[in-house]
CSV table of C-alpha atoms and ligand atoms in Angstrom, one decimal:
chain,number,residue,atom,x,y,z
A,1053,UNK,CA,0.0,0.0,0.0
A,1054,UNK,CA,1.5,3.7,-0.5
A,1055,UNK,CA,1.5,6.1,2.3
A,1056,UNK,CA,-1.3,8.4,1.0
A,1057,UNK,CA,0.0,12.3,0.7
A,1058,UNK,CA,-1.6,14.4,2.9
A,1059,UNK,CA,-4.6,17.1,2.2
A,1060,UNK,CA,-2.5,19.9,1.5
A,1061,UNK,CA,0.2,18.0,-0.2
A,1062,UNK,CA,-2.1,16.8,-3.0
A,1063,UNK,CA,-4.0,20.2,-3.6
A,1064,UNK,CA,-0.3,22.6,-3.4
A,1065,UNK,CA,-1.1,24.8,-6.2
A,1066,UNK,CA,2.5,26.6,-7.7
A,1067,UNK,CA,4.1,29.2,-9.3
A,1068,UNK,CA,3.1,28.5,-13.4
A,1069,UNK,CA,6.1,31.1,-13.8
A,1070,UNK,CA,8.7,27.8,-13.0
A,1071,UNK,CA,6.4,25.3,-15.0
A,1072,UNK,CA,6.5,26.9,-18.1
A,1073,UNK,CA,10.4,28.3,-17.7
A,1074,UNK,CA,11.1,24.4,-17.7
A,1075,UNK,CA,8.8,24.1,-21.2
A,1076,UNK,CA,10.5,27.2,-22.9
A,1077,UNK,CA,13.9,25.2,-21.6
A,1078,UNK,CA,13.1,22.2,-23.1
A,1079,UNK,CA,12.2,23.7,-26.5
A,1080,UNK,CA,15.2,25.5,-26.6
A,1081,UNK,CA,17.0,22.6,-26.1
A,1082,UNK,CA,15.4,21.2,-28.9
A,1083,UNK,CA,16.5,23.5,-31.4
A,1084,UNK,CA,13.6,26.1,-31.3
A,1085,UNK,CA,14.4,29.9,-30.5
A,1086,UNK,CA,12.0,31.2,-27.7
A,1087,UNK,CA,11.8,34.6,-26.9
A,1088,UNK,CA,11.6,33.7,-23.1
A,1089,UNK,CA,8.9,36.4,-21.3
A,1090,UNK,CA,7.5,34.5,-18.3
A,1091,UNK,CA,9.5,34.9,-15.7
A,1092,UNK,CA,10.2,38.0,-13.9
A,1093,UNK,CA,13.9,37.4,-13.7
A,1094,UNK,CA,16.6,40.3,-14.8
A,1095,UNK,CA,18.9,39.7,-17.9
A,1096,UNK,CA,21.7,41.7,-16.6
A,1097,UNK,CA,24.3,40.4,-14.3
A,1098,UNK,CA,24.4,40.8,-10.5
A,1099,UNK,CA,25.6,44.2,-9.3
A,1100,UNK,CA,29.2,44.3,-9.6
A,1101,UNK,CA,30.2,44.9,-5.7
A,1102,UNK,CA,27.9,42.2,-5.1
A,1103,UNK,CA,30.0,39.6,-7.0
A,1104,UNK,CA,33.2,41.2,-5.5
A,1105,UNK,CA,32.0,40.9,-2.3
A,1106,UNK,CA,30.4,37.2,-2.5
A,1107,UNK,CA,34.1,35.9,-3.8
A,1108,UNK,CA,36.0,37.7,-1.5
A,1109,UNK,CA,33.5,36.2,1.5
A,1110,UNK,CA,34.4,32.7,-0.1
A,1111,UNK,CA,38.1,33.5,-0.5
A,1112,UNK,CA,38.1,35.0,3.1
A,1113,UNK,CA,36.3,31.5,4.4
A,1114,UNK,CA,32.6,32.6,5.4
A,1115,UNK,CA,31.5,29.8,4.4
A,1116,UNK,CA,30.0,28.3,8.1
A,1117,UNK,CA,26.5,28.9,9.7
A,1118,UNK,CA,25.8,32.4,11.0
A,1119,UNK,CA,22.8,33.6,13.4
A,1120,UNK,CA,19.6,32.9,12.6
A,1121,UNK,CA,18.3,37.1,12.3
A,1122,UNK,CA,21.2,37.3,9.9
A,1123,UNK,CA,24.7,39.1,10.3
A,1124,UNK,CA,24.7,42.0,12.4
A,1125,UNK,CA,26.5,44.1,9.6
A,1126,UNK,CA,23.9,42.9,7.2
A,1127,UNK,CA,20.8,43.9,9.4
A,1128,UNK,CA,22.7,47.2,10.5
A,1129,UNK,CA,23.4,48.4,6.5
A,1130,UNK,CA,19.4,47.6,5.6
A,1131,UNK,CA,18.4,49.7,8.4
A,1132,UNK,CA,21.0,52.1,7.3
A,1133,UNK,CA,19.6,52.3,3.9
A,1134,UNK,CA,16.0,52.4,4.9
A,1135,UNK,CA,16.3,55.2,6.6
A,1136,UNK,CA,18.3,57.1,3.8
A,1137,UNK,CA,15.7,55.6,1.5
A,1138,UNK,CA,12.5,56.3,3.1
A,1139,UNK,CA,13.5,59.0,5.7
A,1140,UNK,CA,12.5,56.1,8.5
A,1141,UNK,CA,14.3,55.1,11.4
A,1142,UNK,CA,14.7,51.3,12.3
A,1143,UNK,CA,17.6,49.6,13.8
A,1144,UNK,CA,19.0,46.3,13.1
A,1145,UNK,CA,16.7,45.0,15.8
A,1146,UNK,CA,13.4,45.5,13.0
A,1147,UNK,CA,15.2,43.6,10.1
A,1148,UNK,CA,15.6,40.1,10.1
A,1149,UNK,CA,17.0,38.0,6.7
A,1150,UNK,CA,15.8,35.6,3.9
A,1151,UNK,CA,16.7,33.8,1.0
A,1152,UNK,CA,14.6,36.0,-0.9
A,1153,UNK,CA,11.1,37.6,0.0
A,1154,UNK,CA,8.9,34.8,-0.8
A,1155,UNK,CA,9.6,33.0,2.0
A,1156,UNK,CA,8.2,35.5,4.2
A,1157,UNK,CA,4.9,34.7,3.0
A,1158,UNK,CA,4.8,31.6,5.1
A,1159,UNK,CA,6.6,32.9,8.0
A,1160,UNK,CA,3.5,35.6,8.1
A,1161,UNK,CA,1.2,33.7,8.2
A,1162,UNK,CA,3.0,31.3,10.6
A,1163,UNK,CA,3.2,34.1,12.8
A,1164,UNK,CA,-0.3,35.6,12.3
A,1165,UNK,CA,-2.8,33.3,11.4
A,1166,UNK,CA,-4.7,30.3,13.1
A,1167,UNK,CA,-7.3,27.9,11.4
A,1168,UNK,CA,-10.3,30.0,10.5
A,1169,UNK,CA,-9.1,33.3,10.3
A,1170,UNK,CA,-9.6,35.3,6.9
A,1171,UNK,CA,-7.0,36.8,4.9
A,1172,UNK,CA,-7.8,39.3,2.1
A,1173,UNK,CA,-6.6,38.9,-1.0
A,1174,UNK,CA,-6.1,41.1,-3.9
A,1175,UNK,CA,-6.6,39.2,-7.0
A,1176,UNK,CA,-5.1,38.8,-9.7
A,1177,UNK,CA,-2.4,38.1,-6.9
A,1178,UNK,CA,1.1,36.5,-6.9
A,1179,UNK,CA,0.4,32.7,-7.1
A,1180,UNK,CA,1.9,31.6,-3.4
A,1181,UNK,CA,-0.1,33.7,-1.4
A,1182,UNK,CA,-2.9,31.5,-1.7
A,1183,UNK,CA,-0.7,28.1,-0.8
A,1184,UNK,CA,0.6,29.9,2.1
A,1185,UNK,CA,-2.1,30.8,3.9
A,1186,UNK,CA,-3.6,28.0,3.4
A,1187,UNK,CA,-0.9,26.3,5.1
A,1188,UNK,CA,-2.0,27.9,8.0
A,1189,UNK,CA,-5.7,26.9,7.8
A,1190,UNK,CA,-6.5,30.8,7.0
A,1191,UNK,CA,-9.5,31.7,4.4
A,1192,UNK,CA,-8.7,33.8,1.3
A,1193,UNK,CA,-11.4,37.1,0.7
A,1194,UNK,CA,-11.0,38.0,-2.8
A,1195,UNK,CA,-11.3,41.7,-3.9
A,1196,UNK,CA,-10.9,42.1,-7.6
A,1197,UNK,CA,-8.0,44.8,-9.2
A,1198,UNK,CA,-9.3,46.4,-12.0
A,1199,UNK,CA,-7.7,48.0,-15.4
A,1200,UNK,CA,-10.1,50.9,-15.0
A,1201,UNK,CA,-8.9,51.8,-11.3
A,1202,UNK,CA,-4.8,51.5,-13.1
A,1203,UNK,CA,-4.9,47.6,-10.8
A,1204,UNK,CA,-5.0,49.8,-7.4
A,1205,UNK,CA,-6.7,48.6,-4.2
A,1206,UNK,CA,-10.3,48.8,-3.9
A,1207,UNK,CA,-10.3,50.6,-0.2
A,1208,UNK,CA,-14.6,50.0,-0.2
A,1209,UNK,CA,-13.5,46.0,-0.4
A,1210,UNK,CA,-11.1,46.7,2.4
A,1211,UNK,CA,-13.5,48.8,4.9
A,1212,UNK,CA,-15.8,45.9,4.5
A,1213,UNK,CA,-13.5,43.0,5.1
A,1214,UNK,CA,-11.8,44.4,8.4
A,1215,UNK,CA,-15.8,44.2,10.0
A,1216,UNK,CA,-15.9,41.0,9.2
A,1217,UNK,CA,-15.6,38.8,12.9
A,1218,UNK,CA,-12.8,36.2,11.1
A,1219,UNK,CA,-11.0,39.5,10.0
A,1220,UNK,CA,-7.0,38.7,10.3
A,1221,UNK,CA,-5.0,39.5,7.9
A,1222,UNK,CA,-4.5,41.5,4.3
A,1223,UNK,CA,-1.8,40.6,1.7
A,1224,UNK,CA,-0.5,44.4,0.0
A,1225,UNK,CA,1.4,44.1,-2.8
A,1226,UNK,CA,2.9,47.7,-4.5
A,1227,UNK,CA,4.2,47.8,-7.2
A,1228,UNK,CA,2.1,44.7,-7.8
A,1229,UNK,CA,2.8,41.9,-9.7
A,1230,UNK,CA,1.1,40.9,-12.7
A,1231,UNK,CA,-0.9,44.3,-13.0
A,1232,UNK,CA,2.3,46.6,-12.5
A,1233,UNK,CA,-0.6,48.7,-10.6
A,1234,UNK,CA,0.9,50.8,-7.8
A,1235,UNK,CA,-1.0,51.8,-4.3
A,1236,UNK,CA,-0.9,55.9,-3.9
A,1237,UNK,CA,0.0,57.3,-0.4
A,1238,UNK,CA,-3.5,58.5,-0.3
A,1239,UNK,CA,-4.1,54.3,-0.4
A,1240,UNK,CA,-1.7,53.2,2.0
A,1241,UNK,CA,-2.9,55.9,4.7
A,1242,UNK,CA,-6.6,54.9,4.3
A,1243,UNK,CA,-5.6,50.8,4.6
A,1244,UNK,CA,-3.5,52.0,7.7
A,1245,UNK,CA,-6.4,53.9,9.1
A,1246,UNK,CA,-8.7,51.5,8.7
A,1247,UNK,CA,-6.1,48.5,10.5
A,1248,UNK,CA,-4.4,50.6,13.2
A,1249,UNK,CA,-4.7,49.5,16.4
A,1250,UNK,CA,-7.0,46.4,15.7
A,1251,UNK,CA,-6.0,42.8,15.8
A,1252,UNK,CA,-5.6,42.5,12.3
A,1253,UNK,CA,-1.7,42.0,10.3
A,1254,UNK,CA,-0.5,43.7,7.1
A,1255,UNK,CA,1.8,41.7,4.6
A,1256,UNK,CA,3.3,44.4,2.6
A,1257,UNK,CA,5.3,42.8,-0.5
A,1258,UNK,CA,7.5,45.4,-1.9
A,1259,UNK,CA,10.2,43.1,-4.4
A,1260,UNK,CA,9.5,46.0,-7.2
A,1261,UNK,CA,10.1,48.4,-4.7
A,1262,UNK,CA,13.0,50.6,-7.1
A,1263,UNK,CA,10.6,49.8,-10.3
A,1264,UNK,CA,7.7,52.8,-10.0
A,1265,UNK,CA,7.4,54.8,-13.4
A,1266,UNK,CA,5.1,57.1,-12.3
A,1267,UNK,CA,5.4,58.7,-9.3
A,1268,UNK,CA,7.5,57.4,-6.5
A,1269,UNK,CA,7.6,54.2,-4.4
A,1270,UNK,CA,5.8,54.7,-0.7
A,1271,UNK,CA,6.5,52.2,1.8
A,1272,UNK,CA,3.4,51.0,3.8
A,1273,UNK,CA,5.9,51.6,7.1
A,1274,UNK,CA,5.8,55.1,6.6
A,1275,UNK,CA,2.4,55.0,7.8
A,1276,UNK,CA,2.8,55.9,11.4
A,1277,UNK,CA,1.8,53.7,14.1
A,1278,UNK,CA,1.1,50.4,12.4
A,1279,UNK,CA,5.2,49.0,12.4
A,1280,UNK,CA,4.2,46.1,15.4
A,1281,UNK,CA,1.0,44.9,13.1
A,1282,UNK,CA,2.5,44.8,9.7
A,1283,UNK,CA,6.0,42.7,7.8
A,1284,UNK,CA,7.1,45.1,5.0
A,1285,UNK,CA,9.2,42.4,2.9
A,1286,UNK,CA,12.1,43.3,0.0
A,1287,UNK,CA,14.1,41.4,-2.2
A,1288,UNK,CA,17.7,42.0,-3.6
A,1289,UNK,CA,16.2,39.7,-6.8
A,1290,UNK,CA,14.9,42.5,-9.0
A,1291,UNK,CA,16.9,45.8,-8.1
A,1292,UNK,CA,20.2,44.1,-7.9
A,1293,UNK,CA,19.6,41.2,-10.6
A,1294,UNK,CA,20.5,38.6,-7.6
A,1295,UNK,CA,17.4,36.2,-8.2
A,1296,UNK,CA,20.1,33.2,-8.2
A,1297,UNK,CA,21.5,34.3,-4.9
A,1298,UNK,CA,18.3,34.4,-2.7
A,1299,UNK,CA,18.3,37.1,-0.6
A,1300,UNK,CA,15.5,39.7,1.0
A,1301,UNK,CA,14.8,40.8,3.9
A,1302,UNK,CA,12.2,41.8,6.3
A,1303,UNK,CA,11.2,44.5,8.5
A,1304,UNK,CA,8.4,45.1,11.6
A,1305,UNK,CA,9.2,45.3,15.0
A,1306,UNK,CA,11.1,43.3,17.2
A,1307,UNK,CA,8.4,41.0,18.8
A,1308,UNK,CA,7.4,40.3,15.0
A,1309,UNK,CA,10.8,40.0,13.8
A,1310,UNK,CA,12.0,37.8,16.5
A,1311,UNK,CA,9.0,35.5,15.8
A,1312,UNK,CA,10.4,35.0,12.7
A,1313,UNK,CA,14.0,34.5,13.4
A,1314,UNK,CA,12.8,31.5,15.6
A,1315,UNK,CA,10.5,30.2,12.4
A,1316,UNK,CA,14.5,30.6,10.5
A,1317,UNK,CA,15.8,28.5,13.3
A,1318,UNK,CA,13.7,25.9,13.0
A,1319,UNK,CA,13.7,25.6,9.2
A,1320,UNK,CA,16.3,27.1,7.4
A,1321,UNK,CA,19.2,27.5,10.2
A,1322,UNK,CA,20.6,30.7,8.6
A,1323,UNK,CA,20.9,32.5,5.3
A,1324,UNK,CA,24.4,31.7,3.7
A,1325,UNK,CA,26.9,34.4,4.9
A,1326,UNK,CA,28.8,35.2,1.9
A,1327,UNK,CA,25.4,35.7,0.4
A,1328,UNK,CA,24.6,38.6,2.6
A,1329,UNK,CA,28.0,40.0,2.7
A,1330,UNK,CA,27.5,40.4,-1.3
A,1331,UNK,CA,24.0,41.7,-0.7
A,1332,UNK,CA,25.6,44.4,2.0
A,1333,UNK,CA,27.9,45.4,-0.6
A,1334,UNK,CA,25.3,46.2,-3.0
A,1335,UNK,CA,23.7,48.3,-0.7
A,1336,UNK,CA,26.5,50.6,0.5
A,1337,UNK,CA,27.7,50.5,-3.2
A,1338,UNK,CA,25.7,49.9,-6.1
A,1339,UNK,CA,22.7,52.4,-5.9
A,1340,UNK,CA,23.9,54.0,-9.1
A,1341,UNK,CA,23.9,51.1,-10.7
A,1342,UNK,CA,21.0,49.6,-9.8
A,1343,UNK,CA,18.9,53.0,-10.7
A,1344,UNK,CA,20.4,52.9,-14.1
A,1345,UNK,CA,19.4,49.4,-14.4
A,1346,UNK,CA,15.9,50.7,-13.4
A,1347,UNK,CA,15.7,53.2,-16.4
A,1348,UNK,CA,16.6,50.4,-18.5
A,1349,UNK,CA,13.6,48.4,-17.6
A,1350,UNK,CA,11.5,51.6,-17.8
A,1351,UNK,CA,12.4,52.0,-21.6
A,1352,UNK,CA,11.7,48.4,-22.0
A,1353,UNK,CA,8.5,48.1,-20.6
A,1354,UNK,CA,7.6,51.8,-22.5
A,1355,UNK,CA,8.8,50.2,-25.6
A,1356,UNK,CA,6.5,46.5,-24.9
A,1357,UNK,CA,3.5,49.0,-24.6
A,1358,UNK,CA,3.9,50.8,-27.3
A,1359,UNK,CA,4.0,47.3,-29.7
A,1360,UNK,CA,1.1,46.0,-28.1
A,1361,UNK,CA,-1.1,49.3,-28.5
A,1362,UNK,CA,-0.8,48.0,-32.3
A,1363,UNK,CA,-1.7,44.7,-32.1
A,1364,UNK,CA,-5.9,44.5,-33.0
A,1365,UNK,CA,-7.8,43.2,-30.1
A,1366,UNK,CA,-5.1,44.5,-27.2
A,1367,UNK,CA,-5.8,46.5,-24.5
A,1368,UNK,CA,-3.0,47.5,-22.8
A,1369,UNK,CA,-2.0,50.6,-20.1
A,1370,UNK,CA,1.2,51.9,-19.5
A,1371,UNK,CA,2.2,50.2,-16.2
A,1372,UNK,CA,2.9,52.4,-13.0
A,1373,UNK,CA,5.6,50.1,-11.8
A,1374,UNK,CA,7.3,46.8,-12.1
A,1375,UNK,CA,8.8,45.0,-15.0
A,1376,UNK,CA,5.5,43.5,-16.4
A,1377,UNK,CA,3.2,44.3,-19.0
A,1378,UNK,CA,-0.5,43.0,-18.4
A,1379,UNK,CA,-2.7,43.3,-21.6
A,1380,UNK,CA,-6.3,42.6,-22.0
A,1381,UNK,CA,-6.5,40.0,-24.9
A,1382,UNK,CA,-10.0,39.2,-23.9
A,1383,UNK,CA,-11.1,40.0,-27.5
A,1384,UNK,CA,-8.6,37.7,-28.9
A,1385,UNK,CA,-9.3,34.9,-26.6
A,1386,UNK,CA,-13.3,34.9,-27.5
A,1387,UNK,CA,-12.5,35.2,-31.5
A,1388,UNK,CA,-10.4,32.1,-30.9
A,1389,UNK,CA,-12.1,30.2,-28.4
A,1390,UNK,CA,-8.7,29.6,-26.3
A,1391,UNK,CA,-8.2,30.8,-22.9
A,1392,UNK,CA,-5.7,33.3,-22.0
A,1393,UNK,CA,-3.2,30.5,-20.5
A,1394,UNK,CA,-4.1,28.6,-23.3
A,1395,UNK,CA,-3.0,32.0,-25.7
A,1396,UNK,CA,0.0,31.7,-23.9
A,1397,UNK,CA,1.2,28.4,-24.3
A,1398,UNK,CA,-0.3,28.2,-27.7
A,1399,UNK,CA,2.3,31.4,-28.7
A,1400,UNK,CA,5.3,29.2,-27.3
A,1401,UNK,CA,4.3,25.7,-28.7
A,1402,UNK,CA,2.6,25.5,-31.3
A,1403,UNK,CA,2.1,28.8,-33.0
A,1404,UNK,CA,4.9,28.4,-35.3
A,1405,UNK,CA,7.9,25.1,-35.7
A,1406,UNK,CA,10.9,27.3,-35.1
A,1407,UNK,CA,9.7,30.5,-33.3
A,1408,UNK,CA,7.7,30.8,-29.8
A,1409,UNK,CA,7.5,33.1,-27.1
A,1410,UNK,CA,7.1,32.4,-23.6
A,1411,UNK,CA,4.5,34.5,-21.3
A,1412,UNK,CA,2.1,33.7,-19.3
A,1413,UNK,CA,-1.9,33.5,-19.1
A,1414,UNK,CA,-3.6,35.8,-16.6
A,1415,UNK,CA,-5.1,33.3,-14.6
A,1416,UNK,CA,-2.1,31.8,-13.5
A,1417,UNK,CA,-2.9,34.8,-11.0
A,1418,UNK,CA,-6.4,33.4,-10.5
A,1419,UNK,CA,-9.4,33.7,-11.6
A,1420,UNK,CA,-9.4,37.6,-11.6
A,1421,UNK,CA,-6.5,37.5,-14.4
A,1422,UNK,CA,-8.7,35.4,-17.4
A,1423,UNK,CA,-8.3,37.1,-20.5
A,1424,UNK,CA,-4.9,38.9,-19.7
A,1425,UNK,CA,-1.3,38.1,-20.8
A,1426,UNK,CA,1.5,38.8,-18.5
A,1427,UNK,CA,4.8,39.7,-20.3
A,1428,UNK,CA,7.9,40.3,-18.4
A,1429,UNK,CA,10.7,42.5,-20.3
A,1430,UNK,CA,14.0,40.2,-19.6
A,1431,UNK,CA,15.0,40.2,-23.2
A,1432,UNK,CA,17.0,42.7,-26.0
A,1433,UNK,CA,14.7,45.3,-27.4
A,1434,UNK,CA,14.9,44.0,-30.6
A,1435,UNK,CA,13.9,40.9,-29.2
A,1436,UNK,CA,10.6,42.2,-27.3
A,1437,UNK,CA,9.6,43.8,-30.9
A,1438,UNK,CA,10.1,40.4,-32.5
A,1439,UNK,CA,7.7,38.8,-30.0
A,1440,UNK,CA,4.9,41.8,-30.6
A,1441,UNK,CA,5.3,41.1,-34.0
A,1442,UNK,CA,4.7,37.0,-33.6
A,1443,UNK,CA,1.9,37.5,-31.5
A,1444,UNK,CA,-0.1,40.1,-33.9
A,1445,UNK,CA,0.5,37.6,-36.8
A,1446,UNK,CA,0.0,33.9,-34.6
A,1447,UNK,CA,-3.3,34.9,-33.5
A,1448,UNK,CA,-3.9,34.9,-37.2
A,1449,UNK,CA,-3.2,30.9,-37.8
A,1450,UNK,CA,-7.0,30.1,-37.2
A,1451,UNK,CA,-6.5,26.7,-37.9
A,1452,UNK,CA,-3.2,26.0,-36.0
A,1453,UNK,CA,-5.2,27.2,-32.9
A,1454,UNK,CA,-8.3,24.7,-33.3
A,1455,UNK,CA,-5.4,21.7,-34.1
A,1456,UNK,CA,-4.0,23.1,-30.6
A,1457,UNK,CA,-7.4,23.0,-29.1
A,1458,UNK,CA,-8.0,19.1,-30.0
A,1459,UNK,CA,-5.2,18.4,-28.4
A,1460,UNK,CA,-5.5,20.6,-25.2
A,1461,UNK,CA,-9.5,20.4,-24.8
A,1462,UNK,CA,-8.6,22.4,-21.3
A,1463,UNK,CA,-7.7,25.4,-23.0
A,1464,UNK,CA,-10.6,25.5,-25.1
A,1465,UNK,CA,-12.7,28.5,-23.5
A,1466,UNK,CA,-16.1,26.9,-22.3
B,2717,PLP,C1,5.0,39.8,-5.7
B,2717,PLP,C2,6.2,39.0,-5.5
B,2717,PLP,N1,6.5,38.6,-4.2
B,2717,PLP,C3,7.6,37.9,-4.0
B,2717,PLP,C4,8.5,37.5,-5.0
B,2717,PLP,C5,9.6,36.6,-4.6
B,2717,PLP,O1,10.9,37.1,-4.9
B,2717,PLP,P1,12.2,36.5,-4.3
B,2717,PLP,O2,11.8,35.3,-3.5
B,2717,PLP,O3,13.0,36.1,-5.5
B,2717,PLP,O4,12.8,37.5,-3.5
B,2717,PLP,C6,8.2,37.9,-6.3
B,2717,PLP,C7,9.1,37.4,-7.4
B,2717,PLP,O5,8.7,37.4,-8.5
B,2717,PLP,C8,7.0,38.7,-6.5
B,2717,PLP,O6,6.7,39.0,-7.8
């Protein structure tokens, strides 16, 4: 007999991002080109004192466990450069350290939630809130982001969900990924209003946190009085291109932040050290670099825009921040009968024998996301033309779509 799996092993939804990155791999290895778009991963190299510092930490032997919080340089530079930042002042005490921000997700609601509670949940949303708190037992309120609001939070959906009795917990994510909407101050101060004081926990994800186009990133800690009730989490993936290197960090006060450093203990031990001697590095030195960087995604993501507002049967706004476009194709998808993921994986597989590009379907971000495309900007500019220019003409090949469809009845729109 096999030992059965448990409940929550067998339903674990994932990140598509990684499943069809390991597709557009496998094609490629094949012999086809594909202009890769799925994954919001940077194509530049790591910040340059970064690299200097991460083999000089190997060279110089930090290559043993450290504390659990993190190195007490490390945790002193981030609340260094928060401050100079934001213009707010935390101590090393309020940071703690991760391989990456996404593991913080589970570690909130480790710290926050019990069976029962209720978590709100903007949707489209990144695709492990929803595993994470259900990890914990907690129960997902949706409140949809909408293309005519530019993807920001609905505050009415908020006022209503903190009267709810089960009330817990809200998941904030600005710039948000896969809208590229960004929360105004005026936002963050009404949510903070509306939490303050209650028993009720903000996660504030803020990976994109250098990526705002128009206007200026706000924290959701520079709303006063709300530090012991909400984790503000950041990641060194996207402004310092070190996605390979996992590390992010996270900041609330020192009740909540040592809460967390146990849940490190107990799971992960520590985050390498020469992995956040590199990411100290990049702090103290590479803010040039990484704002030029920025710029560069800036024209990128100008220039996707500006392709797609050509393409028949697009909808598309500029985004306020991040590194993704996130068209309506909604138009498309009902001409065709294919479903937005479907759209997406039809444009890298079978669209064409030697050509495909990789993006993802909307929904991959739930339900909220059907009938948009999300495309990341990792690739040459001449590249991110070349893929416009497929799309507009595969969504032509009526008949290689229903061939598609026979064999994929699930991505036949119903
Ligand atoms: C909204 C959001 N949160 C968290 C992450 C995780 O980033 P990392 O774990 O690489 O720091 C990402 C990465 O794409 C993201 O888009």
């Amino acid at each position: 007999m096999t030992t059965t799996l448990s409940q929550f092993a067998r339903g674990l939804s994932t990140e598509t991002a990684f499943d069809v990155l390991a597709v557009a791999k496998r094609l490629k290895a094949q012999g086809k080109d594909v202009i890769e778009l799925q994954i919001g991963d940077s194509p530049y190299p790591s910040a340059t004192h970064a690299l200097e510092a991460g083999i000089a930490a190997i060279n110089a032997g930090q290559t043993h466990y450290c504390p659990s919080m993190g190195l007490m340089s490390f945790r002193e530079t981030v609340a260094a450069n928060y401050k100079k930042e934001y213009g707010i002042a935390i101590g090393p005490e309020n940071v703690v350290v991760g391989p990456g921000a996404k593991v913080f997700e589970q570690f909130f609601c480790e710290a926050f939630l019990d069976a029962g509670d209720e978590v709100l949940v903007f949707s489209p949303a990144f695709p492990t809130y929803a595993p994470n708190i259900e990890r914990r037992g907690g129960v997902i309120v949706t409140s949809h982001l909408k293309q005519e609001h530019a993807f920001r939070p609905n505050l009415h959906d908020i006022e209503d969900f903190v009267k709810r009795p089960r009330a817990k917990a809200i998941f904030l994510n600005s710039p948000h990924n896969p809208t590229g909407g960004v929360a105004t101050e005026g936002d963050l101060k009404a949510i903070a209003n509306l939490v303050r004081g209650k028993n009720l926990a903000i996660f504030s994800d803020e990976p994109y946190n250098h990526m705002v186009w128009t206007g200026k990133h706000f924290p959701m800690l520079g709303q006063p009085g709300i530090l012991d009730q909400t984790v503000a989490c950041y990641t060194f993936s996207k402004s310092y291109s070190m996605s390979g290197w996992r590390l992010g960090y996270a900041v609330s006060s020192p009740r909540v932040i040592d809460a967390i450093g146990k849940m490190i203990n107990t799971s992960l031990s520590c985050v390498p050290p020469i992995v956040q001697l590199a990411g100290e590095a990049a702090l103290k030195n590479d803010a040039q670099e990484r704002d030029d960087v920025m710029q560069r995604f800036k024209k990128k993501v100008e220039l996707l825009v500006e392709e797609l507002l050509g393409v028949p049967g697009v909808g598309v706004i500029m985004p306020a921040g991040t590194f993704y476009v996130f068209p309506n194709v909604a138009p498309i998808c009902m001409k065709l009968g294919i479903t937005s993921h479907g759209l997406a994986m039809f444009l890298l597989e079978a669209a064409d024998d030697k050509l495909g590009v990789a993006c993802l379907g909307g929904e991959c971000f739930g339900p909220a996301g059907k009938g948009f495309l999300r495309f990341s900007c990792a690739e040459p500019d001449e590249r991110l033309v070349q893929a416009v220019a497929f799309f507009r003409d595969a969504v032509k090949r009526v008949e290689r779509v229903e061939a598609y469809l026979k064999e994929h009845g699930k991505f036949r729109l119903q």
